[in-house]
Short mmCIF file of C-alpha atoms and ligand atoms in Angstrom, two decimals:
data_model
loop_
_atom_site.label_atom_id
_atom_site.label_comp_id
_atom_site.label_asym_id
_atom_site.label_seq_id
_atom_site.Cartn_x
_atom_site.Cartn_y
_atom_site.Cartn_z
CA MET A 11 34.55 -46.52 -3.98
CA THR A 12 33.67 -46.11 -7.46
CA LEU A 13 30.93 -42.89 -6.14
CA ALA A 14 33.07 -41.18 -4.27
CA LEU A 15 35.70 -41.40 -7.09
CA SER A 16 33.59 -39.92 -9.32
CA LEU A 17 32.03 -36.75 -6.98
CA LEU A 18 35.66 -36.48 -6.64
CA ASP A 19 36.16 -35.97 -10.12
CA ALA A 20 32.89 -34.22 -10.83
CA GLY A 21 34.18 -31.28 -8.35
CA ILE A 22 32.42 -33.04 -4.77
CA ALA A 23 35.37 -33.17 -2.35
CA ASP A 24 32.95 -33.41 0.86
CA VAL A 25 32.59 -37.10 0.51
CA ASN A 26 32.90 -39.89 3.11
CA ILE A 27 32.24 -43.60 3.01
CA TYR A 28 30.83 -45.87 6.00
CA GLU A 29 32.16 -49.35 5.52
CA SER A 30 30.65 -52.11 7.82
CA ALA A 31 33.42 -54.64 7.73
CA PRO A 32 36.38 -53.92 9.32
CA ARG A 33 39.19 -53.49 7.16
CA VAL A 34 38.88 -53.11 3.00
CA GLU A 35 39.59 -56.52 2.00
CA GLU A 36 39.91 -58.11 -1.40
CA LEU A 37 37.33 -60.57 -1.30
CA GLY A 38 35.62 -62.90 -3.48
CA VAL A 39 36.55 -64.52 -6.62
CA GLY A 40 35.77 -63.44 -10.49
CA ILE A 41 33.54 -60.42 -12.05
CA ASN A 42 33.13 -59.06 -15.19
CA VAL A 43 33.43 -55.28 -16.22
CA LEU A 44 31.89 -55.06 -19.38
CA PRO A 45 32.89 -52.01 -22.03
CA HIS A 46 30.43 -49.65 -21.03
CA ALA A 47 31.62 -49.60 -17.47
CA VAL A 48 35.01 -49.91 -18.56
CA ARG A 49 34.15 -46.39 -20.29
CA GLU A 50 33.74 -44.87 -16.68
CA LEU A 51 36.50 -46.32 -15.15
CA SER A 52 38.50 -45.53 -18.12
CA GLU A 53 37.30 -41.46 -17.73
CA LEU A 54 37.91 -41.46 -14.18
CA GLY A 55 41.56 -42.36 -15.34
CA LEU A 56 41.83 -46.17 -14.02
CA LEU A 57 41.62 -47.95 -17.09
CA ASP A 58 45.94 -48.70 -16.99
CA ASP A 59 45.30 -49.81 -13.32
CA VAL A 60 42.40 -52.44 -14.11
CA SER A 61 44.16 -53.52 -17.49
CA GLY A 62 47.03 -54.29 -15.59
CA VAL A 63 45.28 -56.84 -13.41
CA GLY A 64 42.33 -58.35 -15.62
CA ILE A 65 42.44 -59.80 -18.50
CA SER A 66 40.88 -58.10 -21.86
CA THR A 67 38.00 -60.83 -22.48
CA ASP A 68 37.83 -61.35 -26.83
CA GLY A 69 35.06 -63.41 -27.18
CA TRP A 70 32.08 -65.57 -25.98
CA LEU A 71 31.87 -69.16 -27.01
CA LEU A 72 28.21 -71.08 -25.51
CA TYR A 73 28.56 -75.07 -25.85
CA SER A 74 26.07 -77.31 -25.11
CA LYS A 75 26.26 -79.60 -22.05
CA HIS A 76 27.95 -82.27 -24.57
CA GLY A 77 30.53 -79.64 -25.37
CA GLN A 78 29.17 -78.91 -29.11
CA GLN A 79 29.65 -75.38 -29.81
CA ILE A 80 26.34 -73.35 -29.94
CA TRP A 81 27.49 -70.00 -30.20
CA SER A 82 30.40 -67.23 -30.84
CA GLU A 83 30.49 -63.77 -30.42
CA PRO A 84 33.63 -61.41 -30.29
CA ARG A 85 33.66 -59.35 -26.68
CA GLY A 86 35.21 -56.07 -25.90
CA LEU A 87 38.32 -54.48 -27.95
CA ALA A 88 37.69 -57.92 -30.59
CA ALA A 89 33.87 -56.37 -31.39
CA GLY A 90 34.46 -52.97 -32.05
CA TYR A 91 34.43 -51.55 -28.73
CA ARG A 92 36.63 -48.80 -27.95
CA TRP A 93 36.72 -49.89 -24.22
CA PRO A 94 37.60 -53.85 -23.33
CA GLN A 95 35.36 -55.81 -21.39
CA LEU A 96 37.55 -56.98 -18.26
CA SER A 97 37.37 -60.22 -16.30
CA ILE A 98 38.96 -59.57 -12.70
CA HIS A 99 39.19 -60.46 -9.33
CA ARG A 100 36.29 -59.00 -7.41
CA GLY A 101 39.29 -58.29 -5.19
CA GLN A 102 41.66 -56.70 -7.10
CA LEU A 103 39.26 -54.54 -8.86
CA LEU A 104 37.95 -53.31 -5.54
CA GLY A 105 42.05 -52.59 -4.60
CA VAL A 106 42.49 -50.37 -7.26
CA LEU A 107 39.48 -48.63 -6.44
CA HIS A 108 40.44 -48.09 -2.73
CA ARG A 109 44.08 -47.37 -3.76
CA ALA A 110 42.71 -44.56 -5.34
CA VAL A 111 40.43 -43.36 -3.38
CA ARG A 112 43.21 -43.42 -0.24
CA ASP A 113 45.34 -41.45 -2.76
CA ARG A 114 42.77 -38.78 -4.63
CA LEU A 115 40.34 -37.91 -1.53
CA GLY A 116 42.56 -39.45 1.81
CA ARG A 117 42.23 -42.31 3.77
CA GLU A 118 40.38 -40.49 6.60
CA HIS A 119 37.59 -40.10 4.06
CA VAL A 120 37.21 -44.20 4.67
CA HIS A 121 35.51 -44.63 7.51
CA THR A 122 35.78 -49.30 7.80
CA GLY A 123 34.30 -50.70 11.00
CA HIS A 124 31.03 -48.38 10.32
CA HIS A 125 27.86 -50.24 10.33
CA LEU A 126 24.90 -47.61 9.19
CA VAL A 127 22.03 -48.61 11.82
CA ARG A 128 19.27 -45.61 11.73
CA PHE A 129 19.39 -42.47 9.64
CA GLY A 130 16.63 -39.78 8.82
CA GLN A 131 16.74 -36.44 6.95
CA GLY A 132 15.00 -32.65 7.41
CA THR A 133 15.04 -30.01 4.85
CA SER A 134 18.56 -28.85 4.80
CA GLY A 135 20.18 -32.07 5.75
CA VAL A 136 20.61 -36.04 6.33
CA TRP A 137 22.04 -37.31 9.49
CA GLY A 138 22.74 -41.29 10.25
CA GLU A 139 23.94 -43.50 13.43
CA CYS A 140 26.12 -46.24 12.81
CA MET A 141 27.81 -48.76 15.43
CA GLU A 142 30.62 -51.31 15.15
CA ARG A 143 29.08 -54.35 14.35
CA ARG A 144 31.00 -56.57 16.49
CA SER A 145 30.56 -55.22 20.24
CA GLY A 146 27.55 -53.06 19.45
CA ALA A 147 29.12 -50.02 20.45
CA SER A 148 27.74 -46.74 19.02
CA LEU A 149 29.62 -44.69 17.20
CA GLY A 150 28.00 -41.61 17.21
CA HIS A 151 26.03 -39.21 14.70
CA ILE A 152 27.31 -38.18 10.98
CA GLU A 153 25.64 -34.89 8.86
CA ALA A 154 25.48 -34.85 5.43
CA ASP A 155 23.54 -33.63 2.26
CA LEU A 156 22.75 -36.87 1.21
CA LEU A 157 23.09 -40.70 2.36
CA VAL A 158 23.48 -43.07 -0.73
CA GLY A 159 23.36 -46.47 0.70
CA CYS A 160 25.82 -48.59 -1.63
CA ASP A 161 25.13 -51.21 0.99
CA GLY A 162 24.59 -54.39 -1.10
CA VAL A 163 21.62 -56.95 -1.05
CA HIS A 164 20.97 -56.62 2.39
CA SER A 165 20.90 -53.00 1.88
CA VAL A 166 19.70 -51.28 5.61
CA VAL A 167 19.01 -48.09 3.60
CA ARG A 168 16.35 -49.84 1.03
CA ARG A 169 15.05 -51.69 4.01
CA ALA A 170 14.26 -48.40 6.02
CA GLN A 171 12.22 -47.27 3.03
CA TYR A 172 10.54 -50.28 2.10
CA PRO A 173 9.96 -52.57 5.87
CA ASP A 174 7.98 -54.72 4.01
CA GLU A 175 9.64 -56.20 0.76
CA GLY A 176 11.10 -59.23 2.86
CA PRO A 177 14.15 -61.03 1.72
CA PRO A 178 15.48 -61.48 -1.54
CA LYS A 179 14.47 -63.34 -3.96
CA TRP A 180 16.18 -67.21 -4.87
CA ASN A 181 14.98 -68.72 -8.13
CA GLY A 182 16.03 -71.95 -6.67
CA ILE A 183 19.46 -71.90 -8.80
CA THR A 184 22.72 -72.77 -6.77
CA MET A 185 26.09 -71.49 -7.41
CA TRP A 186 29.60 -72.84 -6.68
CA ARG A 187 32.36 -70.23 -7.38
CA GLY A 188 35.98 -70.93 -7.39
CA VAL A 189 39.49 -69.83 -8.98
CA THR A 190 41.88 -72.63 -10.41
CA GLU A 191 45.28 -72.40 -11.66
CA ALA A 192 45.42 -74.25 -15.38
CA ALA A 193 46.91 -74.00 -18.77
CA SER A 194 45.83 -71.24 -20.59
CA LEU A 195 41.97 -72.14 -22.21
CA LEU A 196 41.18 -71.56 -25.86
CA SER A 197 42.85 -67.88 -27.05
CA GLY A 198 43.91 -67.15 -23.51
CA ARG A 199 41.10 -64.45 -22.69
CA THR A 200 37.96 -66.25 -23.73
CA MET A 201 34.57 -66.48 -21.93
CA ILE A 202 32.65 -70.03 -22.14
CA THR A 203 29.48 -71.03 -20.92
CA ALA A 204 28.48 -74.72 -20.81
CA GLY A 205 25.23 -76.77 -20.57
CA TYR A 206 22.06 -75.13 -19.97
CA PHE A 207 20.21 -72.83 -17.97
CA GLY A 208 20.35 -74.88 -14.44
CA ARG A 209 23.04 -76.82 -15.20
CA HIS A 210 25.73 -74.95 -16.71
CA ILE A 211 29.22 -73.65 -16.13
CA VAL A 212 31.18 -69.81 -16.55
CA VAL A 213 34.37 -70.07 -17.05
CA TYR A 214 36.84 -67.06 -17.94
CA PRO A 215 41.14 -66.14 -16.72
CA ILE A 216 41.03 -62.85 -14.74
CA SER A 217 44.56 -62.77 -14.15
CA LYS A 218 47.16 -60.68 -15.77
CA ALA A 219 49.96 -61.98 -13.68
CA TYR A 220 49.32 -65.50 -14.67
CA GLU A 221 49.06 -64.57 -18.12
CA ASN A 222 52.41 -63.56 -18.37
CA GLN A 223 53.86 -66.54 -17.24
CA GLY A 224 52.21 -68.17 -20.11
CA ARG A 225 49.55 -69.55 -17.17
CA ALA A 226 45.71 -68.78 -16.67
CA LEU A 227 44.07 -68.45 -13.46
CA LEU A 228 40.78 -69.57 -14.56
CA ASN A 229 37.45 -68.18 -12.82
CA TRP A 230 34.45 -70.25 -13.05
CA ASN A 231 31.31 -70.51 -11.73
CA THR A 232 28.65 -73.51 -11.99
CA ASN A 233 24.83 -73.00 -11.64
CA VAL A 234 22.64 -76.05 -10.64
CA LYS A 235 18.97 -75.76 -10.13
CA THR A 236 18.59 -77.98 -7.01
CA ALA A 237 15.49 -79.74 -5.86
CA ASP A 238 12.10 -77.98 -5.19
CA ASP A 239 12.35 -78.94 -1.45
CA GLN A 240 15.93 -78.36 -0.94
CA PRO A 241 16.63 -74.87 1.63
CA MET A 242 18.45 -72.15 -0.17
CA SER A 243 22.21 -71.99 0.92
CA PRO A 244 23.20 -69.31 3.31
CA GLN A 245 23.09 -65.63 1.76
CA ASP A 246 26.61 -65.09 2.37
CA TRP A 247 29.36 -64.46 -0.29
CA ASP A 248 31.73 -66.50 2.01
CA HIS A 249 29.99 -69.51 2.28
CA THR A 250 32.29 -72.54 1.36
CA ALA A 251 30.77 -75.63 -0.35
CA ARG A 252 32.06 -79.05 -0.26
CA LEU A 253 33.82 -80.22 -3.28
CA GLU A 254 32.02 -83.27 -3.96
CA ASP A 255 28.78 -81.23 -4.38
CA ALA A 256 30.16 -78.90 -6.23
CA ILE A 257 31.57 -81.67 -8.75
CA ALA A 258 28.68 -84.29 -8.72
CA PRO A 259 26.29 -82.33 -11.50
CA PHE A 260 28.96 -82.18 -13.48
CA ALA A 261 30.82 -85.60 -13.87
CA SER A 262 30.22 -85.73 -17.91
CA TYR A 263 31.17 -82.37 -18.54
CA VAL A 264 34.75 -83.67 -19.71
CA PHE A 265 35.21 -81.80 -22.76
CA ASP A 266 38.40 -81.87 -25.57
CA PHE A 267 38.68 -78.30 -24.60
CA LEU A 268 38.11 -78.07 -20.74
CA ASP A 269 38.07 -80.98 -18.03
CA VAL A 270 35.64 -79.39 -15.61
CA PRO A 271 35.71 -82.18 -13.37
CA ALA A 272 39.14 -81.60 -12.97
CA LEU A 273 38.56 -77.95 -12.91
CA ILE A 274 36.24 -78.16 -9.66
CA ARG A 275 38.48 -80.22 -8.28
CA GLY A 276 41.75 -77.63 -8.97
CA ALA A 277 39.98 -74.94 -6.53
CA LYS A 278 41.72 -73.96 -3.44
CA VAL A 279 38.04 -73.27 -1.74
CA ILE A 280 34.83 -73.16 -3.42
CA TYR A 281 31.77 -71.05 -2.36
CA GLN A 282 28.50 -71.59 -2.35
CA TYR A 283 25.85 -69.22 -2.67
CA PRO A 284 21.94 -69.04 -4.00
CA MET A 285 20.84 -66.84 -7.26
CA VAL A 286 18.86 -64.37 -5.70
CA ASP A 287 17.18 -60.96 -6.80
CA ARG A 288 14.94 -58.58 -6.06
CA ASP A 289 11.97 -57.00 -7.75
CA PRO A 290 12.81 -53.49 -9.26
CA LEU A 291 11.30 -50.94 -6.84
CA PRO A 292 8.77 -47.91 -7.98
CA THR A 293 11.64 -45.13 -6.61
CA TRP A 294 14.58 -44.46 -5.14
CA ASN A 295 13.96 -41.04 -5.05
CA PHE A 296 13.98 -39.99 -1.77
CA GLY A 297 14.40 -36.67 -0.86
CA ARG A 298 18.24 -36.93 0.29
CA VAL A 299 18.43 -40.43 0.20
CA THR A 300 18.76 -42.80 -2.78
CA LEU A 301 20.36 -45.90 -3.31
CA LEU A 302 22.86 -47.18 -5.96
CA GLY A 303 24.26 -51.09 -6.69
CA ASP A 304 22.90 -53.83 -5.45
CA ALA A 305 21.16 -52.30 -3.42
CA ALA A 306 19.29 -50.66 -5.72
CA HIS A 307 18.75 -53.92 -8.00
CA PRO A 308 20.32 -56.92 -7.09
CA MET A 309 20.13 -58.78 -10.47
CA TYR A 310 20.72 -62.70 -11.19
CA PRO A 311 24.58 -62.81 -12.93
CA ILE A 312 23.56 -63.63 -15.71
CA GLY A 313 25.38 -61.20 -18.65
CA ALA A 314 27.74 -60.71 -16.16
CA ASN A 315 26.17 -56.81 -15.39
CA GLY A 316 25.67 -56.38 -11.61
CA ALA A 317 29.02 -54.30 -10.81
CA SER A 318 28.93 -52.77 -14.59
CA GLN A 319 25.54 -51.37 -12.96
CA ALA A 320 26.71 -50.24 -10.10
CA ILE A 321 30.03 -48.47 -11.69
CA ILE A 322 27.54 -46.48 -14.52
CA ASP A 323 25.04 -45.31 -11.42
CA ALA A 324 27.85 -43.92 -9.45
CA ARG A 325 28.21 -41.94 -12.71
CA VAL A 326 25.18 -40.67 -13.37
CA LEU A 327 24.63 -39.51 -10.09
CA ALA A 328 27.84 -37.44 -9.18
CA HIS A 329 27.21 -36.02 -13.26
CA GLU A 330 23.48 -35.19 -11.78
CA LEU A 331 24.82 -33.89 -8.56
CA ALA A 332 27.15 -32.04 -10.34
CA LEU A 333 24.76 -30.32 -13.02
CA GLN A 334 21.31 -30.20 -11.04
CA GLN A 335 20.45 -27.08 -9.17
CA SER A 336 20.13 -29.17 -5.47
CA VAL A 337 19.99 -32.19 -4.16
CA GLU A 338 17.00 -32.89 -4.53
CA ALA A 339 16.64 -32.54 -8.15
CA ALA A 340 19.82 -34.80 -8.88
CA VAL A 341 18.16 -37.44 -7.08
CA ALA A 342 15.43 -37.45 -9.09
CA ALA A 343 17.01 -36.98 -12.35
CA TYR A 344 18.65 -40.17 -11.45
CA ASP A 345 15.94 -42.21 -10.54
CA ALA A 346 14.43 -41.19 -13.62
CA GLU A 347 17.79 -42.47 -15.63
CA ARG A 348 19.12 -45.03 -14.03
CA ARG A 349 16.06 -46.98 -12.54
CA PRO A 350 14.27 -48.03 -15.41
CA ALA A 351 17.86 -49.20 -16.84
CA THR A 352 18.39 -51.27 -14.05
CA ALA A 353 14.93 -52.70 -13.97
CA ALA A 354 14.82 -53.88 -17.64
CA VAL A 355 18.32 -55.93 -17.29
CA VAL A 356 16.65 -57.36 -13.66
CA TRP A 357 13.57 -58.37 -16.15
CA ALA A 358 15.58 -59.71 -19.02
CA ASN A 359 18.55 -61.85 -16.46
CA ARG A 360 14.80 -63.17 -15.46
CA GLY A 361 14.16 -64.43 -18.53
CA LEU A 362 17.97 -65.54 -18.69
CA GLY A 363 19.10 -62.78 -20.87
CA PRO A 364 21.31 -64.28 -23.38
CA LEU A 365 21.50 -67.79 -22.35
CA GLU A 366 18.12 -68.18 -23.58
CA VAL A 367 19.83 -69.57 -26.74
CA LEU A 368 21.10 -72.65 -24.32
CA GLN A 369 18.04 -73.92 -23.69
CA ILE A 370 16.69 -73.56 -26.39
CA VAL A 371 19.43 -76.06 -27.82
CA GLU A 372 18.89 -78.43 -24.74
CA HIS A 373 14.72 -78.52 -25.26
CA ARG A 374 15.01 -79.08 -29.26
CA ALA A 375 18.42 -81.39 -29.33
CA PRO A 376 18.37 -83.16 -25.86
CA ASN A 377 21.22 -85.63 -26.86
CA GLY A 378 23.17 -83.17 -29.31
CA PHE A 379 22.87 -82.59 -33.00
CA THR A 380 24.58 -82.63 -36.07
CA ASN A 381 23.69 -79.21 -37.97
CA LEU A 382 23.04 -76.73 -35.48
CA ASP A 383 21.27 -74.64 -38.19
CA ASP A 384 18.81 -77.75 -37.80
CA ILE A 385 18.21 -76.75 -34.43
CA ILE A 386 18.13 -72.84 -34.40
CA SER A 387 18.55 -70.39 -37.03
CA SER A 388 21.59 -67.85 -37.25
CA GLN A 389 18.83 -65.40 -37.01
CA GLU A 390 17.54 -66.51 -33.77
CA LEU A 391 20.83 -66.87 -32.51
CA GLN A 392 21.68 -62.99 -33.34
CA ARG A 393 18.53 -61.90 -32.01
CA ILE A 394 18.78 -63.10 -28.79
CA ALA A 395 22.64 -62.02 -28.35
CA THR A 396 21.63 -58.25 -29.81
CA THR A 397 18.61 -57.43 -28.01
CA TYR A 398 20.28 -58.50 -24.21
CA LYS A 399 23.06 -56.03 -25.29
CA GLY A 400 20.58 -53.10 -26.31
CA THR A 401 18.86 -54.12 -23.42
CA ALA A 402 21.65 -53.79 -20.90
CA GLY A 403 23.18 -50.81 -22.36
CA PHE A 404 26.50 -51.84 -24.16
CA ASP A 405 25.22 -51.94 -27.95
CA ALA A 406 28.70 -50.92 -29.57
CA GLU A 407 27.89 -48.40 -31.41
CA LEU A 408 25.62 -46.58 -28.83
CA LEU A 409 28.61 -46.83 -26.17
CA ASN A 410 30.68 -45.44 -28.58
CA ASN A 411 29.12 -42.58 -30.10
CA ARG A 412 27.30 -41.40 -26.55
CA PRO A 413 28.66 -37.92 -24.73
CA SER A 414 30.61 -38.60 -21.68
CA LEU A 415 29.30 -38.66 -18.19
CA SER A 416 32.29 -36.30 -16.89
CA VAL A 417 31.52 -33.13 -16.05
CA PRO A 418 33.30 -30.32 -17.80
CA ARG A 419 35.03 -27.81 -15.50
C1 FAD B 176 32.45 -60.31 0.31
C2 FAD B 176 31.61 -59.79 -1.65
C3 FAD B 176 31.92 -60.68 -2.06
C4 FAD B 176 31.11 -60.90 -3.44
N1 FAD B 176 32.26 -62.22 -4.48
C5 FAD B 176 31.13 -61.84 -5.88
C6 FAD B 176 31.94 -62.67 -6.52
O1 FAD B 176 32.41 -63.28 -6.55
N2 FAD B 176 31.17 -62.58 -7.84
C7 FAD B 176 30.53 -61.80 -7.92
O2 FAD B 176 29.95 -61.51 -9.49
N3 FAD B 176 29.70 -60.75 -7.40
C8 FAD B 176 30.33 -60.86 -6.23
N4 FAD B 176 30.12 -60.08 -4.95
C9 FAD B 176 28.67 -58.76 -5.84
C10 FAD B 176 29.33 -57.75 -6.24
O3 FAD B 176 30.18 -57.91 -5.50
C11 FAD B 176 28.48 -57.12 -6.44
O4 FAD B 176 27.49 -57.44 -7.02
C12 FAD B 176 28.39 -55.92 -7.50
O5 FAD B 176 29.56 -55.51 -7.09
C13 FAD B 176 27.95 -54.48 -6.88
O6 FAD B 176 28.66 -53.52 -5.80
P1 FAD B 176 27.70 -53.07 -4.45
O7 FAD B 176 28.95 -51.79 -3.98
O8 FAD B 176 26.33 -52.62 -5.12
O9 FAD B 176 27.67 -54.21 -3.35
P2 FAD B 176 28.70 -54.64 -2.73
O10 FAD B 176 29.89 -55.68 -3.27
O11 FAD B 176 27.74 -56.23 -2.18
O12 FAD B 176 28.76 -53.63 -1.07
C14 FAD B 176 28.21 -53.24 -0.67
C15 FAD B 176 29.42 -53.22 0.72
O13 FAD B 176 28.33 -52.38 1.36
C16 FAD B 176 28.37 -52.89 2.94
N5 FAD B 176 27.86 -52.92 3.89
C17 FAD B 176 26.69 -53.69 4.15
N6 FAD B 176 25.33 -52.85 5.01
C18 FAD B 176 25.82 -52.17 5.51
C19 FAD B 176 25.93 -50.94 6.64
N7 FAD B 176 24.61 -51.37 7.27
N8 FAD B 176 26.73 -49.96 6.39
C20 FAD B 176 27.93 -50.27 6.22
N9 FAD B 176 28.05 -50.30 4.82
C21 FAD B 176 27.39 -51.96 4.81
C22 FAD B 176 29.38 -54.27 2.77
O14 FAD B 176 29.94 -54.60 3.75
C23 FAD B 176 30.02 -54.16 1.55
O15 FAD B 176 31.07 -53.81 1.59
C24 FAD B 176 30.38 -59.82 -3.36
C25 FAD B 176 30.12 -59.32 -2.70
C26 FAD B 176 29.96 -58.81 -1.36
C27 FAD B 176 29.98 -58.22 -0.83
#
């Protein structure tokens, strides 16, 4: 959806979206859109719409498994960015983007129920064939100048280019996700992470509507390293889980600012998903075919970067298509810019990214601490936070001052 809006904004209106699902449904739970991606949504004229549903996150606090504070940093506008960090329901974000696509491009450009099954290319164009997934009925032949595989972690387009790659890689961590209505947490706009890697919870509010009523809709995501002999849970975003399994690892996480078992118990439905990613690829440049978002660079949801990096991909690709002499040159330029940048985030997330501090504290002070300074210095804390922001492309100064990706017309 963001790619379609970006192309239109760059003067390319002959765009069609082929979506496997029979309807565009507002699925999922919470997601974070970091300031570098909010800037792009803002330049597409969507800031008011996304800010109207999500929460402008103002800080991130890290706690040990004993609920002792390890780190706090301002986020978004509070950290000096010109754009907020938005914590938002994934479905509502999709809803904003989908409505904009329908209004600006036209609903006839969104072809739901079209599952891409095969494609090929010649010197002057690409072709694709879609089917209706449930019936298996063929939906005919499509021709275009460029095919962009934005088809997620199980991408058909990626598999056709890398047939031997196999399934996504699991790091042994299972994630449980849910949303719970609650009293507002700390500042009401705070994101918190507590525990240590492999036994940690991330919590943040995601709903402006709840905030307006003095309440909070808290998105939570628990992460547990399961025993090595346990099988991976299904890689299906809609796979639901049992309450007891989700609560058990966090029974002791009862803090004065947050009762984790009560939070989990309050969710109407709990989803389960394995933490998976894939190795960075040697190229996304296949002439008139390329990849974008999770199809190109699925990454662990550490540092909240998956959706943000997909949005930036879309803006860069549209920018290059508008400015380069040919489709092939644009794809090559997009690949050269975005592939190394996103590979760095995939690797950083495998190295725990900003969560490294939790690991250090758990390792050095498993029974808690009296003075944090005795366990980890403020310089070490600062170094870890700053390094990750640079890698993921959301250093405030660089972001605030870099030129726009909008194409002057
Ligand atoms: C149902 C769902 C729920 C999710 N919930 C969360 C969440 O709660 N929190 C979170 O952090 N992340 C969630 N994610 C992942 C998150 O959306 C992505 O990591 C991120 O936004 C990158 O987006 P993407 O567009 O690259 O991939 P995705 O959001 O995965 O979108 C890929 C799209 O391609 C479609 N598709 C797949 N194969 C084909 C095909 N052959 N032909 C046509 N269309 C195809 C899929 O139906 C899907 O709509 C969810 C993804 C999905 C699909």
